[in-house]
Each structure stands twice: as C-alpha cells, then as structure tokens.
Short mmCIF file of C-alpha atoms in Angstrom, two decimals:
data_model
loop_
_atom_site.label_atom_id
_atom_site.label_comp_id
_atom_site.label_asym_id
_atom_site.label_seq_id
_atom_site.Cartn_x
_atom_site.Cartn_y
_atom_site.Cartn_z
CA UNK A 92 -1.38 70.24 -42.94
CA UNK A 93 1.04 67.76 -41.01
CA UNK A 94 2.61 65.02 -43.70
CA UNK A 95 1.68 61.31 -42.20
CA UNK A 96 0.39 62.71 -38.98
CA UNK A 97 -3.06 61.79 -40.14
CA UNK A 98 -4.55 59.43 -37.13
CA UNK A 99 -5.11 56.31 -39.95
CA UNK A 100 -6.08 52.53 -38.90
CA UNK A 101 -4.53 49.71 -41.13
CA UNK A 102 -0.53 49.04 -42.63
CA UNK A 103 1.86 52.38 -40.62
CA UNK A 104 4.09 53.25 -43.90
CA UNK A 105 7.45 52.00 -44.60
CA UNK A 106 9.56 52.40 -42.21
CA UNK A 107 12.49 53.85 -44.05
CA UNK A 108 15.00 56.36 -44.45
CA UNK A 109 12.58 58.84 -46.23
CA UNK A 110 9.59 58.39 -44.70
CA UNK A 111 12.07 58.92 -41.16
CA UNK A 112 13.05 62.29 -42.64
CA UNK A 113 9.98 63.17 -44.46
CA UNK A 114 7.88 62.87 -40.35
CA UNK A 115 10.13 64.95 -38.42
CA UNK A 116 10.63 67.47 -41.27
CA UNK A 117 6.46 67.89 -40.15
CA UNK A 118 6.22 66.83 -36.96
CA UNK A 119 5.35 69.13 -33.97
CA UNK A 120 8.64 70.49 -32.58
CA UNK A 121 7.02 70.48 -28.77
CA UNK A 122 5.43 69.44 -26.75
CA UNK A 123 3.04 72.25 -26.07
CA UNK A 124 2.44 71.89 -30.08
CA UNK A 125 1.87 67.84 -30.46
CA UNK A 126 -0.63 68.12 -27.29
CA UNK A 127 -3.24 70.85 -29.81
CA UNK A 128 -2.63 68.82 -32.49
CA UNK A 129 -4.33 65.86 -29.65
CA UNK A 130 -6.82 68.21 -30.04
CA UNK A 131 -7.38 68.59 -33.69
CA UNK A 132 -9.58 66.45 -35.71
CA UNK A 133 -9.97 63.36 -36.06
CA UNK A 134 -7.07 63.12 -33.68
CA UNK A 135 -9.57 64.31 -30.76
CA UNK A 136 -12.19 61.95 -31.76
CA UNK A 137 -9.75 59.12 -31.32
CA UNK A 138 -8.32 60.73 -27.94
CA UNK A 139 -11.87 60.98 -26.70
CA UNK A 140 -12.47 57.01 -27.90
CA UNK A 141 -9.89 55.93 -25.16
CA UNK A 142 -7.82 54.91 -28.20
CA UNK A 143 -4.65 55.76 -26.68
CA UNK A 144 -5.35 56.77 -22.94
CA UNK A 145 -7.53 56.08 -19.72
CA UNK A 146 -8.25 58.71 -17.10
CA UNK A 147 -9.81 57.57 -13.78
CA UNK A 148 -13.78 59.41 -12.74
CA UNK A 149 -12.13 61.67 -9.81
CA UNK A 150 -9.24 64.49 -10.12
CA UNK A 151 -9.80 66.79 -7.38
CA UNK A 152 -6.07 65.94 -6.48
CA UNK A 153 -5.44 67.09 -10.80
CA UNK A 154 -7.09 70.49 -9.80
CA UNK A 155 -5.34 71.39 -6.38
CA UNK A 156 -2.42 70.35 -7.60
CA UNK A 157 -2.69 72.82 -10.59
CA UNK A 158 -4.18 75.82 -8.24
CA UNK A 159 -1.22 75.82 -6.09
CA UNK A 160 0.61 76.36 -8.33
CA UNK A 161 -1.62 79.18 -10.21
CA UNK A 162 -1.59 80.31 -7.29
CA UNK A 163 2.08 81.71 -7.27
CA UNK A 164 3.07 77.74 -4.75
CA UNK A 165 5.51 75.23 -5.67
CA UNK A 166 4.65 71.66 -6.74
CA UNK A 167 7.48 68.44 -7.26
CA UNK A 168 6.84 65.81 -10.51
CA UNK A 169 8.16 63.74 -10.29
CA UNK A 170 9.81 60.23 -13.06
CA UNK A 171 10.23 56.51 -11.97
CA UNK A 172 11.01 53.60 -14.09
CA UNK A 173 13.93 52.22 -16.46
CA UNK A 174 16.73 54.19 -18.77
CA UNK A 175 13.78 55.47 -20.76
CA UNK A 176 13.00 57.73 -18.92
CA UNK A 177 17.01 58.32 -16.96
CA UNK A 178 17.67 61.59 -19.13
CA UNK A 179 17.26 64.51 -17.37
CA UNK A 180 16.11 65.90 -20.32
CA UNK A 181 12.82 62.97 -20.98
CA UNK A 182 9.42 63.56 -21.37
CA UNK A 183 9.07 64.30 -17.62
CA UNK A 184 11.15 67.03 -18.40
CA UNK A 185 8.76 68.73 -21.39
CA UNK A 186 5.82 68.05 -19.29
CA UNK A 187 7.25 70.31 -17.70
CA UNK A 188 7.99 72.93 -19.49
CA UNK A 189 4.63 73.10 -21.11
CA UNK A 190 2.70 72.61 -17.69
CA UNK A 191 4.63 75.75 -17.28
CA UNK A 192 3.61 77.47 -20.38
CA UNK A 193 -0.04 76.25 -20.31
CA UNK A 194 -0.09 78.76 -16.94
CA UNK A 195 1.88 81.35 -18.60
CA UNK A 196 -0.87 81.24 -21.62
CA UNK A 197 -3.55 81.51 -19.10
CA UNK A 198 -2.19 84.31 -17.18
CA UNK A 199 -1.25 82.47 -13.70
CA UNK A 200 2.27 82.26 -14.05
CA UNK A 201 5.67 84.98 -15.24
CA UNK A 202 8.14 84.06 -18.37
CA UNK A 203 11.04 84.23 -15.88
CA UNK A 204 12.65 80.04 -15.44
CA UNK A 205 15.45 80.36 -13.07
CA UNK A 206 17.17 76.26 -13.08
CA UNK A 207 19.12 75.36 -9.97
CA UNK A 208 21.62 73.61 -9.73
CA UNK A 209 20.91 69.63 -8.08
CA UNK A 210 23.54 69.97 -5.69
CA UNK A 211 21.50 72.91 -4.43
CA UNK A 212 18.52 71.32 -3.13
CA UNK A 213 17.86 70.47 0.04
CA UNK A 214 17.43 66.67 0.57
CA UNK A 215 17.04 65.97 -3.26
CA UNK A 216 16.88 62.64 -3.50
CA UNK A 217 18.16 62.30 -7.30
CA UNK A 218 19.03 64.93 -10.12
CA UNK A 219 16.28 67.39 -10.16
CA UNK A 220 15.29 70.16 -12.42
CA UNK A 221 13.80 73.31 -10.85
CA UNK A 222 11.80 76.20 -12.26
CA UNK A 223 10.51 78.58 -9.52
CA UNK A 224 7.69 76.42 -9.75
CA UNK A 225 7.77 73.35 -10.82
CA UNK A 226 10.06 70.83 -9.61
CA UNK A 227 11.52 68.53 -12.23
CA UNK A 228 12.38 65.28 -10.42
CA UNK A 229 14.76 62.09 -12.91
CA UNK A 230 15.03 59.79 -10.54
CA UNK A 231 14.74 56.96 -12.85
CA UNK A 232 17.54 53.78 -13.31
CA UNK A 233 18.29 52.15 -15.73
CA UNK A 234 17.67 48.33 -16.77
CA UNK A 235 15.07 48.07 -13.78
CA UNK A 236 11.20 47.87 -13.88
CA UNK A 237 8.05 48.31 -12.50
CA UNK A 238 8.94 45.86 -9.22
CA UNK A 239 12.23 47.57 -7.94
CA UNK A 240 10.76 51.04 -8.43
CA UNK A 241 7.98 49.81 -5.81
CA UNK A 242 10.36 48.15 -3.72
CA UNK A 243 12.84 50.94 -3.59
CA UNK A 244 9.96 53.78 -4.27
CA UNK A 245 10.37 55.74 -0.49
CA UNK A 246 14.47 55.50 -0.89
CA UNK A 247 13.97 57.14 -4.68
CA UNK A 248 11.26 60.07 -4.39
CA UNK A 249 10.43 62.58 -1.21
CA UNK A 250 7.32 62.08 0.09
CA UNK A 251 5.32 65.89 -1.67
CA UNK A 252 5.77 64.31 -5.15
CA UNK A 253 3.40 65.76 -6.25
CA UNK A 254 1.99 64.23 -9.98
CA UNK A 255 4.26 60.98 -10.67
CA UNK A 256 5.25 59.07 -13.31
CA UNK A 257 5.33 55.95 -14.29
CA UNK A 258 7.63 54.88 -17.19
CA UNK A 259 7.10 50.34 -17.68
CA UNK A 260 6.72 47.73 -20.38
CA UNK A 261 10.58 47.84 -21.39
CA UNK A 262 11.51 46.41 -18.94
CA UNK A 263 8.10 44.77 -17.37
CA UNK A 264 8.24 42.47 -19.80
CA UNK A 265 10.85 40.33 -18.69
CA UNK A 266 9.22 40.77 -14.63
CA UNK A 267 5.97 39.55 -15.59
CA UNK A 268 6.74 36.55 -17.86
CA UNK A 269 6.39 34.18 -15.33
CA UNK A 270 4.19 31.29 -16.99
CA UNK A 271 6.93 28.35 -15.86
CA UNK A 272 6.36 29.51 -12.14
CA UNK A 273 2.68 28.45 -12.93
CA UNK A 274 1.09 32.31 -12.56
CA UNK A 275 -0.23 33.55 -15.97
CA UNK A 276 1.63 37.72 -17.77
CA UNK A 277 -1.77 39.26 -16.94
CA UNK A 278 -2.10 37.96 -13.87
CA UNK A 279 2.26 39.22 -13.18
CA UNK A 280 1.52 42.37 -14.36
CA UNK A 281 -1.32 43.03 -12.47
CA UNK A 282 0.04 42.39 -9.08
CA UNK A 283 2.77 44.35 -10.20
CA UNK A 284 0.08 47.28 -10.46
CA UNK A 285 -1.46 47.09 -7.68
CA UNK A 286 1.90 46.54 -6.26
CA UNK A 287 3.10 49.95 -7.41
CA UNK A 288 0.41 51.92 -6.94
CA UNK A 289 -0.08 50.99 -3.54
CA UNK A 290 3.29 52.13 -2.63
CA UNK A 291 3.28 55.66 -4.04
CA UNK A 292 0.40 55.96 -2.16
CA UNK A 293 1.70 55.22 1.07
CA UNK A 294 3.81 57.42 0.38
CA UNK A 295 1.19 60.66 -0.85
CA UNK A 296 -2.53 59.61 -0.39
CA UNK A 297 -2.86 62.70 -2.98
CA UNK A 298 -0.54 61.96 -5.14
CA UNK A 299 -1.84 61.81 -8.78
CA UNK A 300 0.16 59.32 -10.69
CA UNK A 301 0.21 58.98 -15.22
CA UNK A 302 1.15 55.49 -16.28
CA UNK A 303 3.79 56.28 -19.38
CA UNK A 304 2.61 52.53 -21.32
CA UNK A 305 5.76 52.13 -23.57
CA UNK A 306 6.85 48.71 -25.78
CA UNK A 307 8.82 46.04 -25.71
CA UNK A 308 12.07 45.42 -25.21
CA UNK A 309 13.66 45.73 -29.16
CA UNK A 310 10.25 46.42 -30.14
CA UNK A 311 12.58 49.00 -33.28
CA UNK A 312 12.60 45.81 -35.12
CA UNK A 313 9.42 44.26 -35.12
CA UNK A 314 6.97 48.33 -35.37
CA UNK A 315 4.41 48.71 -35.39
CA UNK A 316 3.87 45.01 -36.03
CA UNK A 317 4.86 43.85 -32.42
CA UNK A 318 2.97 41.03 -30.81
CA UNK A 319 0.60 40.85 -27.07
CA UNK A 320 1.76 44.95 -27.08
CA UNK A 321 -1.43 45.56 -25.39
CA UNK A 322 -1.21 42.37 -23.30
CA UNK A 323 0.26 44.44 -20.32
CA UNK A 324 -1.78 48.31 -20.57
CA UNK A 325 -5.50 45.35 -21.00
CA UNK A 326 -3.72 43.73 -17.43
CA UNK A 327 -3.36 47.14 -15.47
CA UNK A 328 -6.41 48.42 -16.56
CA UNK A 329 -8.04 45.93 -14.71
CA UNK A 330 -6.25 47.31 -11.04
CA UNK A 331 -6.82 50.54 -12.34
CA UNK A 332 -10.70 50.78 -12.83
CA UNK A 333 -11.00 48.54 -9.47
CA UNK A 334 -8.98 52.42 -8.05
CA UNK A 335 -11.16 54.88 -10.08
CA UNK A 336 -11.68 56.83 -7.03
CA UNK A 337 -8.10 57.97 -7.74
CA UNK A 338 -6.93 60.59 -9.45
CA UNK A 339 -5.54 58.14 -12.25
CA UNK A 340 -3.90 58.34 -15.78
CA UNK A 341 -2.92 56.22 -18.72
CA UNK A 342 -0.92 57.01 -22.10
CA UNK A 343 -0.16 54.25 -24.45
CA UNK A 344 2.17 55.85 -26.14
CA UNK A 345 2.88 52.14 -28.96
CA UNK A 346 -0.68 52.98 -29.39
CA UNK A 347 -0.63 56.61 -29.75
CA UNK A 348 1.77 56.15 -32.39
CA UNK A 349 1.31 53.70 -34.68
CA UNK A 350 -2.35 55.79 -34.63
CA UNK A 351 0.02 58.76 -35.69
CA UNK A 352 1.87 56.69 -38.12
CA UNK A 353 5.14 56.84 -36.49
CA UNK A 354 8.33 55.16 -38.35
CA UNK A 355 10.47 53.60 -36.30
CA UNK A 356 13.39 55.18 -37.79
CA UNK A 357 11.56 58.84 -35.78
CA UNK A 358 10.56 57.35 -32.39
CA UNK A 359 13.48 55.32 -31.53
CA UNK A 360 17.25 55.86 -30.43
CA UNK A 361 18.22 52.89 -30.91
CA UNK A 362 16.32 49.76 -30.30
CA UNK A 363 13.67 50.60 -27.62
CA UNK A 364 14.54 53.24 -26.19
CA UNK A 365 12.48 56.40 -27.42
CA UNK A 366 14.25 58.90 -29.41
CA UNK A 367 14.85 62.78 -27.87
CA UNK A 368 11.57 64.23 -30.44
CA UNK A 369 9.99 60.72 -28.96
CA UNK A 370 10.17 62.38 -25.38
CA UNK A 371 8.61 65.86 -26.39
CA UNK A 372 5.65 63.79 -28.26
CA UNK A 373 4.98 61.12 -24.93
CA UNK A 374 5.30 65.15 -22.67
CA UNK A 375 2.17 66.00 -25.44
CA UNK A 376 0.17 63.27 -24.76
CA UNK A 377 0.39 64.01 -20.86
CA UNK A 378 -0.45 67.96 -21.43
CA UNK A 379 -3.44 66.93 -23.44
CA UNK A 380 -4.79 65.89 -20.00
CA UNK A 381 -3.56 68.54 -18.37
CA UNK A 382 -5.03 71.04 -20.69
CA UNK A 383 -9.17 70.67 -19.24
CA UNK A 384 -8.07 71.63 -16.41
CA UNK A 385 -5.48 74.19 -16.99
CA UNK A 386 -9.20 75.54 -19.20
CA UNK A 387 -11.99 75.35 -16.32
CA UNK A 388 -9.34 77.60 -14.15
CA UNK A 389 -8.70 79.82 -16.71
CA UNK A 390 -13.15 79.76 -17.63
CA UNK A 391 -14.06 79.40 -14.79
CA UNK A 392 -12.28 81.08 -12.04
CA UNK A 393 -14.95 80.14 -8.73
CA UNK A 394 -14.02 76.56 -9.58
CA UNK A 395 -10.55 77.40 -8.28
CA UNK A 396 -12.40 78.11 -4.76
CA UNK A 397 -13.97 74.40 -5.04
CA UNK A 398 -11.17 72.18 -6.28
CA UNK A 399 -8.96 71.88 -2.47
CA UNK A 400 -10.32 68.82 -1.60
CA UNK A 401 -8.63 65.33 -1.41
CA UNK A 402 -10.38 62.45 -2.45
CA UNK A 403 -9.67 60.51 1.46
CA UNK A 404 -9.16 56.75 0.66
CA UNK A 405 -11.59 54.24 2.26
CA UNK A 406 -10.28 52.51 5.55
CA UNK A 407 -10.63 48.71 3.56
CA UNK A 408 -8.43 49.57 -0.38
CA UNK A 409 -9.55 47.54 -2.57
CA UNK A 410 -7.71 44.38 -3.46
CA UNK A 411 -7.92 43.30 -8.09
CA UNK A 412 -4.90 41.13 -7.72
CA UNK A 413 -4.19 40.17 -4.42
CA UNK A 414 -7.11 37.93 -3.00
#
C-alpha cells in the first residue's frame, strides 16, 4: 500500500520535510507506474468522475496516430508553454517514453530505443529527442504564455505534429488579468484558449491537442489552498465543450495532485516549477488518457481498420469568446 497516495477529501497533510520524504519513498517511480495507480481503486472512480480530467467525445485522430505508431510509422509529440515545460526531459518526454513502452507491451514495437542528436534532424524547429518511432519536440519558451505560443505557433512547430501538449496557467495568470481594461479574467482566458486552439488547427487540422493545467505563480507558498485555482480551468472548458467534435483532452494537474495529497516539498522544484518527479507523474496522467485506445487495439485488432477516418472541420467554425 502506498503511503499518502489514497484519494481523499478535506485537508492535505502537512507539507513538512517528514511528509515529503514519506511521500517520495512511496510514490510510483515511472510514468507507467503513475498511470497504473490512476487505473486502480479509488483513483479510478475520481478519474471517471471527471474530478481532474476531461476529454471530448471524438478520438478518431488519437486512434489514427496510435495505429500509425503500432504499424511502425513515425509520430511526433510536441510541448509548448513556459519554463515549466521548457526542459528536454519534461512530461512530454516521459509521455513519449511511456507510450512507447505501452505499445511495446501490447506487442507492437521492439525494445530498442534509438536517440538521435537534434542536429541530425533536418528542419527541426527546436531541440528534439527522437526514437525509432516517436519524435518528441520540447518547444516551450520560458516566461511565455498562451498568447505568445499562439502568435508564434507556425514558427515553433512543424505541421507534422500529431499530439500537441499545451502547458498553461502559470504565466497565463498574468496575461489573463485584464480586469483594469474592463474584461473579466474568465473571458480573457476563454479568448486565449480559443485563439490557441484555432491557431493549432490552422497548422494541422488533424492534430490531437492535450491541455496540461498547472497552477498559479508562486503556488508552492500556498499549496494546496491557493485561491481561484479552478478559475482558468473552468473558463477554458466553456470553450472546449463547444469544440468537442475535435480530439481534445484536459489534465488538471493541480486538482490531481491535491486529490493524491501531494506535499509541496515533493511537487515543486522552487516557487512554482514542477519537480522532475512531478513531470513523471503528469506524464502518468497523460498516459492514463491514452491507455484505453492502446488496449482497444490490443484486444480488438479489427478496430484498427475503423480508426483511420479523421474528423472533418465544419466550414464555419463555432466561436465562444469572440462573438
């Protein structure tokens, strides 16, 4: 039994050095281990209830991407955001490694991992880690928010990106605070979310977009009782529900780690950046979203023949924040 890993409501344990050490000693060590923890009771009930995750209704693109990887074709995963995801071994790196392990365990990939120097990859817009099947592009930029990523989308990413992970919330708390101009924070964040989503789809209409919500600036000092922690998530969901015909998903990391009663000493590397262990846990949450599609391919091989059709965007895209 893992100490301090039970899902619980109410107060989170005292973030003392003792609590941090106890949690670190009992916490899963890999993204795959975290994924499995999220499939076990009682975490599974919280996952299915939507306590810290949301997904759209259509996942044709996800199935098509995983089918390509299972067939030995290359796929590309990219991360954009601020300094919390700017390092090469971020949660996107651990997702790519874990996804490759899942596909291997399902009998689709061999066990050899081949790492290629970024200079060997032609026209790579940012430093990348490349396996024989999965390419990972960490294209985040420190001190930047959603508006910056949306504006420079076509310079940051190649159109070949299959799965885009968008790290948000930390720097966006400053961008979205436009109350002095008469715009509410909620509406400002809805506009940021919709602008980013439309720019991503303009780059590649078949892209799978995953939204990784973190927390506010300086969250280590108020964790887990930071105020308005769900404001930006709820504002974004108002936009994404309108676009639910796309292949989208959301992982609310703040809510997930609070549910797991994670102490601040384990979660944060400094005032607000996630620790290396937190990056692995975040990847576990992302893998938990991917798991059902891998299992479907494994247990129902005929489903692979039905998953290649990509959703067609409507001629007139809906709009929420830009009436």
